[in-house]
């Protein structure tokens, strides 16, 4: 290795000199270094350049017997020793600059000043040595030889850097990671090479190493600058983002404060704007909008009703007949809102949202009667969200409408009153909310009831289904029940919101049906039970001795199809009831109530028993609506949502399925109709082994699998012969014939059907074009008969 360097060291020295010169020029034009630091770095590169240049000349003129050679050998060797100490002095100045300017120290450590004086002394000694031959001498052939005091020359380049190293390590926290590394290299590498130099004669590895580390100083400085710039950029970006967040928070607080002030004009609208904004944002998210666009939709929806501030209180708080309201004044609300928000020129979409959110897709809205896509997109989103929140909120002239009633309103209005795509997104949001609410509600909300007058307090309904439940509670007379009748009872009912209702309007809206009321003695009221049988198991049963404290009551309830079994036990008796519902499509809830009593410790827990065929003795024939002609596959009656389905029909290329459908008597919504299920399973059954569902198409024009538009493309159109939704429901109740065509082309399945003016085309892209695919019919509260396949 040494021989290789020795053979090429003159060329290596020349290359390193060029590198130093280049770096010095680059430093001159560098803008991002402090003036003092730049000056010192340039001086270090120049000193390193001259050191290596004179060292190279010393080798070139060694042994040259000319007058020029005689002079150049002496001059060059002098500068080699002189500049070796000089580079230590300049490096000391570099450390001092870093500590005082970059490190923030008021004064550099004393050790560095000692090093500076020693380096200056070393430079003076190199001048003395030139005349005394202390460090070196020349023979008669004009060749360099080490003098008796040669090792003295190494005191400054070896001892002084060790002192510098102690300072660097002591104050390492004052330097950045990269600068600290460069300083260590600058000291350790030359010292190591200096030790080697003592034993390696005729090769300038110390000087070459000092030039190399000088070059590395520039490289590490630039890397450090890059880090600084990057950190500064990150700080600047964080500041910008922080400022943006602060401005966003300020805007949000201002907007909410403004909305709160507006909503104080009408107690019935409190919180509605925030709900509209929340649903509008969800619609935007479900339709695939960017996060930025979703935020725009949110704030436009939040502020869409600010025009209410310009409507007189006499109009807003009119409690009379809605038909006698001043609609001309009400129609000014979006115009006033748009004028207020138009001054926020940075966000023009706010004004758009306020002005056009009451326009309707079919052109029947206001203030301009815009139609279809002429209505700004942001306003179409807000219009759907606002319609839902308005309908589900309590007003002066009406109660809040149930979700399922409003859901039907949106299904009917899709493509008519509301944008069809955004309506579908709102329906999905409603279905998700209802599903989440159902999941959370697995037990009564109440753990106790204080019952006064007859049925003035009733618990939330407890569902009776195939999973048998044990309901228990304690009950005793209330404090003011002296001399009055006091007893608990249960109400057996069906209702969309799982609550007992008495008002005519609520009974209609929630499809409330009360089967009867049962006490824990011999009393029972039969309202809508098709049949009921009671078997007294024992009298004066559990807690017969009673005492003055509350008695314990227990009900074990289960349902299979249209039959319910109740085992009731109280202080007076233990009995079993078999109750037959009007038909299998009905649900059954148990509401706990009482009269002049205090009910506590209500609990519901599963018994672990799942009821099936034959577990409840049948006391009445099942009501069947499929007693009609049966064709290629068996008729099927679907009592509740997808509770039954036909066998799967394997799809190879093309199919035509014809069938007769009739909605069950209890059906009340437009989605109570047939469904087409496209699926795959090992046994060809819906819900079978390794079941994968590709699409579900409802004949009312809905599809349950539209999360991935690339996988399912669904188009529903209302033809000119569409009779309207009420007529559509009536025709389904009466019964109608339907036909569905299904074509498989490679990995695509195309399903087409048209019924009573509702035209549907669905294209499903299958994940595996070679896999098996099946089609089955199902639905909700409908009977499918005369099913023919061709």
Coordinates of C-alpha atoms in Angstrom, one line a residue, residues 171-652:
X171 CA -18.6 20.9 24.1
X172 CA -20.0 18.3 21.7
X173 CA -23.6 19.4 22.4
X174 CA -22.7 22.8 20.9
X175 CA -22.2 21.2 17.5
X176 CA -24.6 19.5 15.1
X177 CA -24.2 15.8 14.6
X178 CA -22.5 16.2 11.2
X179 CA -20.1 19.0 12.3
X180 CA -19.1 17.0 15.3
X181 CA -18.2 14.1 13.1
X182 CA -16.2 16.3 10.7
X183 CA -14.2 17.8 13.7
X184 CA -13.4 14.3 15.0
X185 CA -12.2 13.2 11.6
X186 CA -10.1 16.4 11.1
X187 CA -8.1 15.5 14.3
X188 CA -8.0 11.8 14.5
X189 CA -7.0 11.0 10.9
X190 CA -4.0 13.3 10.8
X191 CA -2.8 12.2 14.2
X192 CA -3.0 8.6 13.2
X193 CA -1.2 9.4 10.0
X194 CA 1.4 11.4 11.9
X195 CA 2.3 8.4 14.0
X196 CA 2.7 6.3 10.8
X197 CA 4.8 9.1 9.3
X198 CA 7.4 8.6 12.0
X199 CA 8.0 5.1 10.6
X200 CA 7.3 5.8 6.9
X201 CA 10.1 7.9 5.4
X202 CA 9.9 9.4 2.0
X203 CA 6.0 9.7 1.9
X204 CA 3.9 12.7 2.9
X205 CA 0.9 10.8 4.3
X206 CA 0.3 13.4 7.1
X207 CA 0.0 16.3 4.6
X208 CA -2.1 14.4 2.2
X209 CA -4.4 13.3 5.1
X210 CA -4.7 16.9 6.3
X211 CA -5.8 18.0 2.8
X212 CA -8.3 15.1 2.7
X213 CA -9.9 16.1 6.0
X214 CA -9.9 19.7 4.9
X215 CA -12.0 18.6 1.9
X216 CA -14.2 16.6 4.2
X217 CA -14.8 19.7 6.3
X218 CA -16.4 21.4 3.2
X219 CA -18.5 18.2 2.5
X220 CA -19.7 17.9 6.1
X221 CA -20.5 21.7 6.2
X222 CA -22.7 21.4 3.1
X223 CA -24.4 18.3 4.5
X224 CA -25.0 20.3 7.7
X225 CA -26.3 23.2 5.7
X226 CA -28.7 20.8 4.0
X227 CA -29.9 19.6 7.4
X228 CA -30.3 23.1 8.6
X229 CA -32.3 24.1 5.5
X230 CA -34.4 20.9 5.9
X231 CA -35.0 21.6 9.6
X232 CA -35.8 25.3 8.8
X233 CA -38.2 24.1 6.1
X234 CA -39.9 21.7 8.4
X235 CA -40.2 24.4 11.1
X236 CA -41.6 26.8 8.5
X237 CA -44.1 24.1 7.2
X238 CA -45.1 23.3 10.8
X239 CA -45.6 26.9 11.5
X240 CA -47.6 27.3 8.3
X241 CA -49.7 24.2 9.2
X242 CA -50.0 25.3 12.7
X243 CA -51.2 28.7 11.5
X244 CA -53.6 27.0 9.1
X245 CA -55.0 24.8 12.0
X246 CA -55.3 28.0 14.1
X247 CA -57.1 29.8 11.3
X248 CA -59.3 26.7 10.7
X249 CA -60.1 26.5 14.4
X250 CA -60.9 30.2 14.4
X251 CA -63.1 29.9 11.3
X252 CA -64.8 26.9 12.8
X253 CA -65.5 28.6 16.1
X254 CA -66.7 31.8 14.3
X255 CA -69.0 29.8 12.0
X256 CA -70.4 27.8 15.0
X257 CA -70.9 30.9 17.0
X258 CA -72.7 32.6 14.1
X259 CA -74.9 29.5 13.5
X260 CA -75.7 29.3 17.3
X261 CA -76.8 33.0 17.2
X262 CA -79.0 32.3 14.2
X263 CA -80.5 29.2 15.7
X264 CA -81.6 31.2 18.8
X265 CA -84.4 32.6 16.7
X266 CA -86.0 29.2 16.7
X267 CA -85.6 26.6 19.5
X268 CA -86.8 23.8 17.2
X269 CA -83.7 24.3 14.9
X270 CA -81.1 24.1 17.6
X271 CA -78.3 21.8 16.5
X272 CA -79.8 21.1 13.1
X273 CA -77.1 23.0 11.2
X274 CA -74.4 20.9 12.8
X275 CA -76.4 17.7 11.9
X276 CA -76.9 18.8 8.3
X277 CA -73.1 19.6 8.1
X278 CA -72.2 16.2 9.5
X279 CA -74.5 14.3 7.1
X280 CA -73.4 16.4 4.2
X281 CA -69.8 15.6 4.9
X282 CA -70.6 11.9 5.1
X283 CA -72.4 12.0 1.8
X284 CA -69.3 13.7 0.3
X285 CA -67.0 11.1 1.8
X286 CA -69.3 8.2 0.6
X287 CA -69.3 9.7 -2.9
X288 CA -65.5 9.7 -3.1
X289 CA -64.8 13.4 -2.6
X290 CA -61.3 14.5 -1.4
X291 CA -60.8 15.5 2.2
X292 CA -60.5 19.1 1.1
X293 CA -63.8 19.0 -0.8
X294 CA -65.5 17.3 2.2
X295 CA -64.4 20.1 4.5
X296 CA -65.8 22.6 2.0
X297 CA -69.1 20.7 2.0
X298 CA -69.1 20.6 5.8
X299 CA -68.8 24.4 6.2
X300 CA -71.2 25.2 3.4
X301 CA -73.8 23.0 5.0
X302 CA -73.1 24.4 8.5
X303 CA -73.8 27.9 7.2
X304 CA -76.5 27.1 4.6
X305 CA -79.4 28.3 6.8
X306 CA -77.9 31.7 8.0
X307 CA -80.5 33.5 6.0
X308 CA -83.0 32.7 8.7
X309 CA -81.5 35.7 10.6
X310 CA -83.4 37.9 8.1
X311 CA -86.8 36.2 8.5
X312 CA -89.2 37.9 11.0
X313 CA -89.8 36.0 14.2
X314 CA -93.6 36.1 13.4
X315 CA -92.9 33.9 10.4
X316 CA -90.4 31.6 12.0
X317 CA -92.5 31.0 15.2
X318 CA -95.8 30.7 13.4
X319 CA -97.6 27.8 15.1
X320 CA -100.6 27.8 12.8
X321 CA -101.5 25.7 9.8
X322 CA -98.5 25.3 7.5
X323 CA -100.7 25.9 4.6
X324 CA -101.3 29.5 5.8
X325 CA -97.6 30.4 6.2
X326 CA -96.0 33.3 4.4
X327 CA -94.1 31.2 1.9
X328 CA -92.9 34.2 -0.1
X329 CA -91.0 35.4 3.0
X330 CA -89.7 31.9 3.7
X331 CA -88.4 31.7 0.1
X332 CA -86.2 34.8 0.8
X333 CA -84.1 32.8 3.3
X334 CA -81.6 31.4 0.8
X335 CA -81.3 34.7 -1.0
X336 CA -80.6 36.5 2.3
X337 CA -78.1 33.8 3.3
X338 CA -76.3 34.0 0.0
X339 CA -76.0 37.8 0.3
X340 CA -74.5 37.5 3.9
X341 CA -72.0 34.9 2.8
X342 CA -71.1 36.5 -0.5
X343 CA -68.8 38.9 1.4
X344 CA -66.5 35.9 2.2
X345 CA -64.9 36.1 -1.2
X346 CA -62.2 33.6 -0.3
X347 CA -64.8 30.8 0.0
X348 CA -67.5 31.4 -2.7
X349 CA -68.9 27.9 -2.2
X350 CA -70.4 29.1 1.1
X351 CA -72.6 31.5 -0.7
X352 CA -73.5 28.8 -3.3
X353 CA -74.5 26.4 -0.6
X354 CA -76.8 28.9 1.0
X355 CA -78.4 30.1 -2.2
X356 CA -79.1 26.8 -3.9
X357 CA -79.6 24.2 -1.2
X358 CA -83.4 24.5 -1.5
X359 CA -83.4 23.9 -5.3
X360 CA -84.8 20.5 -6.3
X361 CA -83.6 18.1 -8.9
X362 CA -86.8 18.2 -10.9
X363 CA -86.8 22.1 -10.9
X364 CA -89.6 22.5 -8.3
X365 CA -87.3 24.2 -5.7
X366 CA -86.4 27.8 -5.1
X367 CA -85.2 30.6 -5.4
X368 CA -84.4 30.1 -9.2
X369 CA -86.0 26.8 -10.0
X370 CA -82.8 25.2 -11.2
X371 CA -82.9 21.6 -12.4
X372 CA -80.6 18.6 -12.4
X373 CA -76.9 19.3 -12.7
X374 CA -77.6 23.0 -13.2
X375 CA -77.8 23.0 -9.4
X376 CA -74.2 23.3 -8.0
X377 CA -73.0 20.0 -6.7
X378 CA -72.3 21.3 -3.2
X379 CA -75.9 22.5 -3.0
X380 CA -77.3 19.1 -4.2
X381 CA -75.4 17.4 -1.4
X382 CA -76.6 19.9 1.2
X383 CA -80.2 19.5 -0.1
X384 CA -80.3 15.8 0.6
X385 CA -78.7 16.1 4.1
X386 CA -81.0 19.1 5.0
X387 CA -84.1 17.1 3.9
X388 CA -83.2 14.2 6.1
X389 CA -82.4 16.3 9.2
X390 CA -85.5 18.5 8.7
X391 CA -87.8 15.4 8.4
X392 CA -86.2 13.7 11.5
X393 CA -86.4 16.8 13.7
X394 CA -89.3 17.8 15.8
X395 CA -91.2 20.9 14.5
X396 CA -93.8 23.1 16.1
X397 CA -96.5 21.6 13.9
X398 CA -95.3 17.9 14.0
X399 CA -93.2 15.4 15.8
X400 CA -89.9 14.0 14.3
X401 CA -90.5 11.4 11.7
X402 CA -88.9 8.0 12.1
X403 CA -85.8 7.1 10.1
X404 CA -87.4 4.4 8.0
X405 CA -90.2 6.8 7.0
X406 CA -87.6 9.4 5.9
X407 CA -85.6 6.6 4.2
X408 CA -88.6 5.8 2.0
X409 CA -89.1 9.5 1.3
X410 CA -85.5 9.7 0.0
X411 CA -85.9 6.5 -2.0
X412 CA -89.0 7.9 -3.6
X413 CA -87.3 11.3 -4.2
X414 CA -84.1 10.0 -5.7
X415 CA -83.9 11.3 -9.2
X416 CA -87.0 13.4 -8.7
X417 CA -86.6 15.8 -5.7
X418 CA -83.0 14.9 -4.9
X419 CA -79.8 14.0 -6.8
X420 CA -80.0 10.2 -7.3
X421 CA -76.3 9.6 -6.5
X422 CA -76.2 11.7 -3.4
X423 CA -79.5 10.2 -2.3
X424 CA -78.0 6.7 -2.4
X425 CA -75.1 7.9 -0.3
X426 CA -77.5 9.3 2.3
X427 CA -79.5 6.0 2.3
X428 CA -76.2 4.2 3.0
X429 CA -75.5 6.6 5.9
X430 CA -79.0 6.0 7.3
X431 CA -78.6 2.2 7.0
X432 CA -75.2 2.3 8.7
X433 CA -76.6 4.4 11.6
X434 CA -79.6 2.1 12.0
X435 CA -77.4 -1.0 11.9
X436 CA -75.0 0.6 14.5
X437 CA -77.9 1.6 16.7
X438 CA -79.4 -1.9 16.5
X439 CA -76.1 -3.4 17.4
X440 CA -75.7 -1.3 20.5
X441 CA -79.2 -1.8 21.7
X442 CA -79.0 -5.4 23.0
X443 CA -80.8 -4.8 26.4
X444 CA -83.3 -2.4 27.9
X445 CA -82.1 1.0 28.4
X446 CA -83.9 1.1 31.7
X447 CA -82.8 -0.8 34.8
X448 CA -85.8 0.5 36.8
X449 CA -89.2 2.1 36.4
X450 CA -91.5 4.1 38.6
X451 CA -95.0 3.4 37.4
X452 CA -97.9 5.6 38.5
X453 CA -101.1 5.6 36.6
X454 CA -101.9 2.7 34.3
X455 CA -99.3 2.3 31.6
X456 CA -97.8 5.8 32.1
X457 CA -94.3 4.3 32.0
X458 CA -93.2 1.4 29.7
X459 CA -89.7 0.1 29.2
X460 CA -88.0 -0.1 25.8
X461 CA -89.2 -3.2 24.0
X462 CA -87.2 -6.4 24.5
X463 CA -87.1 -8.5 21.3
X464 CA -88.5 -12.0 21.5
X465 CA -86.8 -14.2 18.8
X466 CA -85.2 -17.6 18.3
X467 CA -82.6 -16.8 20.9
X468 CA -84.5 -17.5 24.1
X469 CA -84.1 -14.7 26.8
X470 CA -84.6 -14.6 30.6
X471 CA -86.1 -11.3 31.8
X472 CA -86.1 -10.7 35.5
X473 CA -86.9 -7.8 37.8
X474 CA -88.1 -7.0 41.3
X475 CA -91.4 -5.1 41.9
X476 CA -93.2 -3.7 44.9
X477 CA -95.9 -1.1 45.6
X478 CA -94.9 2.5 45.1
X479 CA -94.7 4.7 48.2
X480 CA -98.1 6.4 47.4
X481 CA -99.9 3.2 46.4
X482 CA -101.8 2.6 49.7
X483 CA -105.3 1.4 49.1
X484 CA -104.8 1.2 45.3
X485 CA -104.3 -1.6 42.8
X486 CA -100.5 -2.3 42.3
X487 CA -99.1 -4.9 40.0
X488 CA -96.6 -5.2 37.1
X489 CA -97.6 -6.4 33.6
X490 CA -96.0 -6.8 30.2
X491 CA -97.2 -5.5 26.8
X492 CA -96.6 -7.6 23.7
X493 CA -96.3 -5.5 20.6
X494 CA -94.5 -4.7 17.4
X495 CA -93.1 -1.3 16.5
X496 CA -90.3 0.0 14.3
X497 CA -88.8 2.0 17.1
X498 CA -89.3 -0.8 19.8
X499 CA -91.5 1.5 21.8
X500 CA -95.1 1.4 22.9
X501 CA -97.3 4.2 21.3
X502 CA -100.8 5.4 22.0
X503 CA -101.2 8.5 19.7
X504 CA -102.9 7.8 16.4
X505 CA -100.2 9.6 14.3
X506 CA -97.3 7.7 16.1
X507 CA -99.2 4.4 15.7
X508 CA -99.4 5.0 12.0
X509 CA -95.8 6.3 11.5
X510 CA -94.2 3.5 13.6
X511 CA -96.5 0.8 12.3
X512 CA -97.3 0.1 15.9
X513 CA -99.3 -3.1 16.5
X514 CA -100.3 -4.2 20.0
X515 CA -100.9 -7.9 20.4
X516 CA -102.0 -7.7 24.0
X517 CA -101.2 -7.2 27.7
X518 CA -100.5 -9.9 30.2
X519 CA -100.3 -9.8 34.0
X520 CA -98.6 -12.2 36.3
X521 CA -102.0 -13.6 37.4
X522 CA -105.0 -14.8 35.5
X523 CA -105.6 -11.6 33.6
X524 CA -104.8 -11.0 30.0
X525 CA -106.0 -8.7 27.2
X526 CA -106.0 -10.0 23.7
X527 CA -105.9 -7.3 21.0
X528 CA -104.2 -8.8 17.9
X529 CA -103.2 -12.3 18.9
X530 CA -104.4 -14.8 16.4
X531 CA -104.7 -17.4 19.1
X532 CA -103.5 -17.8 22.7
X533 CA -103.3 -20.8 25.1
X534 CA -102.4 -20.5 28.8
X535 CA -101.2 -23.4 30.9
X536 CA -101.1 -22.7 34.7
X537 CA -98.1 -24.6 36.1
X538 CA -98.6 -23.7 39.7
X539 CA -100.2 -21.1 41.9
X540 CA -98.7 -19.3 44.9
X541 CA -95.2 -20.0 43.5
X542 CA -92.0 -18.2 43.8
X543 CA -91.8 -15.7 46.8
X544 CA -95.3 -16.8 47.9
X545 CA -94.5 -15.9 51.5
X546 CA -94.0 -12.4 50.1
X547 CA -93.2 -10.3 53.0
X548 CA -93.2 -6.5 52.8
X549 CA -90.3 -6.2 50.4
X550 CA -90.3 -6.3 46.5
X551 CA -91.2 -9.6 44.9
X552 CA -89.2 -11.3 42.2
X553 CA -90.6 -11.8 38.7
X554 CA -89.2 -13.8 35.8
X555 CA -90.1 -14.2 32.1
X556 CA -88.5 -16.7 29.7
X557 CA -89.4 -15.6 26.2
X558 CA -88.7 -17.1 22.8
X559 CA -90.2 -16.9 19.3
X560 CA -90.2 -19.2 16.2
X561 CA -91.9 -18.1 13.1
X562 CA -95.4 -16.8 14.2
X563 CA -95.5 -18.6 17.6
X564 CA -94.3 -17.1 20.9
X565 CA -93.7 -19.0 24.1
X566 CA -93.7 -17.1 27.4
X567 CA -93.0 -18.7 30.8
X568 CA -94.0 -16.2 33.5
X569 CA -93.4 -16.6 37.2
X570 CA -94.4 -14.2 40.0
X571 CA -95.6 -14.4 43.6
X572 CA -99.2 -15.4 42.6
X573 CA -98.5 -18.1 40.0
X574 CA -96.3 -19.7 37.4
X575 CA -97.7 -20.1 33.9
X576 CA -96.8 -20.8 30.3
X577 CA -98.4 -19.1 27.3
X578 CA -98.3 -20.0 23.6
X579 CA -99.3 -17.0 21.5
X580 CA -99.9 -16.9 17.8
X581 CA -99.1 -13.7 15.9
X582 CA -101.1 -12.5 12.9
X583 CA -98.3 -14.0 10.6
X584 CA -94.6 -14.8 10.5
X585 CA -93.6 -11.4 9.2
X586 CA -94.4 -9.7 12.5
X587 CA -91.8 -9.1 15.2
X588 CA -92.6 -9.2 18.9
X589 CA -91.3 -7.0 21.7
X590 CA -92.0 -7.2 25.4
X591 CA -92.5 -3.9 27.2
X592 CA -92.4 -4.0 31.0
X593 CA -94.9 -1.7 32.7
X594 CA -97.1 -1.6 35.8
X595 CA -99.5 0.4 37.8
X596 CA -98.7 2.1 41.1
X597 CA -95.5 0.1 41.5
X598 CA -91.8 0.5 41.6
X599 CA -89.8 -1.9 39.3
X600 CA -86.1 -2.4 39.9
X601 CA -83.1 -4.6 38.9
X602 CA -84.4 -5.2 35.4
X603 CA -82.0 -7.6 33.6
X604 CA -82.0 -9.5 30.3
X605 CA -79.8 -12.4 29.6
X606 CA -79.8 -15.2 27.1
X607 CA -80.7 -18.7 28.3
X608 CA -78.4 -20.3 25.7
X609 CA -81.4 -22.0 24.0
X610 CA -82.0 -21.5 20.2
X611 CA -85.6 -22.4 19.2
X612 CA -86.2 -24.3 16.1
X613 CA -88.9 -26.3 14.3
X614 CA -91.1 -28.1 16.9
X615 CA -89.7 -26.5 20.0
X616 CA -92.8 -24.4 20.4
X617 CA -96.0 -26.5 20.1
X618 CA -98.0 -25.2 17.1
X619 CA -101.6 -24.3 18.1
X620 CA -102.6 -22.7 14.7
X621 CA -101.7 -23.3 11.1
X622 CA -99.1 -21.1 9.6
X623 CA -100.5 -18.5 7.2
X624 CA -99.0 -19.1 3.8
X625 CA -99.2 -16.8 0.8
X626 CA -97.4 -19.3 -1.4
X627 CA -100.4 -21.6 -1.9
X628 CA -100.2 -21.1 -5.7
X629 CA -98.9 -22.7 -8.8
X630 CA -95.4 -24.1 -8.3
X631 CA -93.1 -24.3 -11.4
X632 CA -89.4 -25.0 -11.9
X633 CA -88.3 -24.3 -8.3
X634 CA -90.2 -24.1 -5.0
X635 CA -92.3 -21.1 -4.1
X636 CA -90.9 -19.0 -1.2
X637 CA -92.4 -16.7 1.4
X638 CA -90.1 -14.0 2.8
X639 CA -91.5 -12.8 6.1
X640 CA -88.7 -10.4 7.1
X641 CA -85.7 -9.0 5.3
X642 CA -84.0 -11.9 3.4
X643 CA -85.4 -14.4 6.0
X644 CA -85.7 -17.0 3.1
X645 CA -84.6 -17.4 -0.4
X646 CA -84.9 -19.8 -3.3
X647 CA -82.2 -22.3 -4.1
X648 CA -79.3 -21.0 -6.1
X649 CA -79.6 -21.2 -9.9
X650 CA -76.2 -21.8 -11.6
X651 CA -75.4 -19.1 -14.2
X652 CA -73.4 -20.4 -17.2

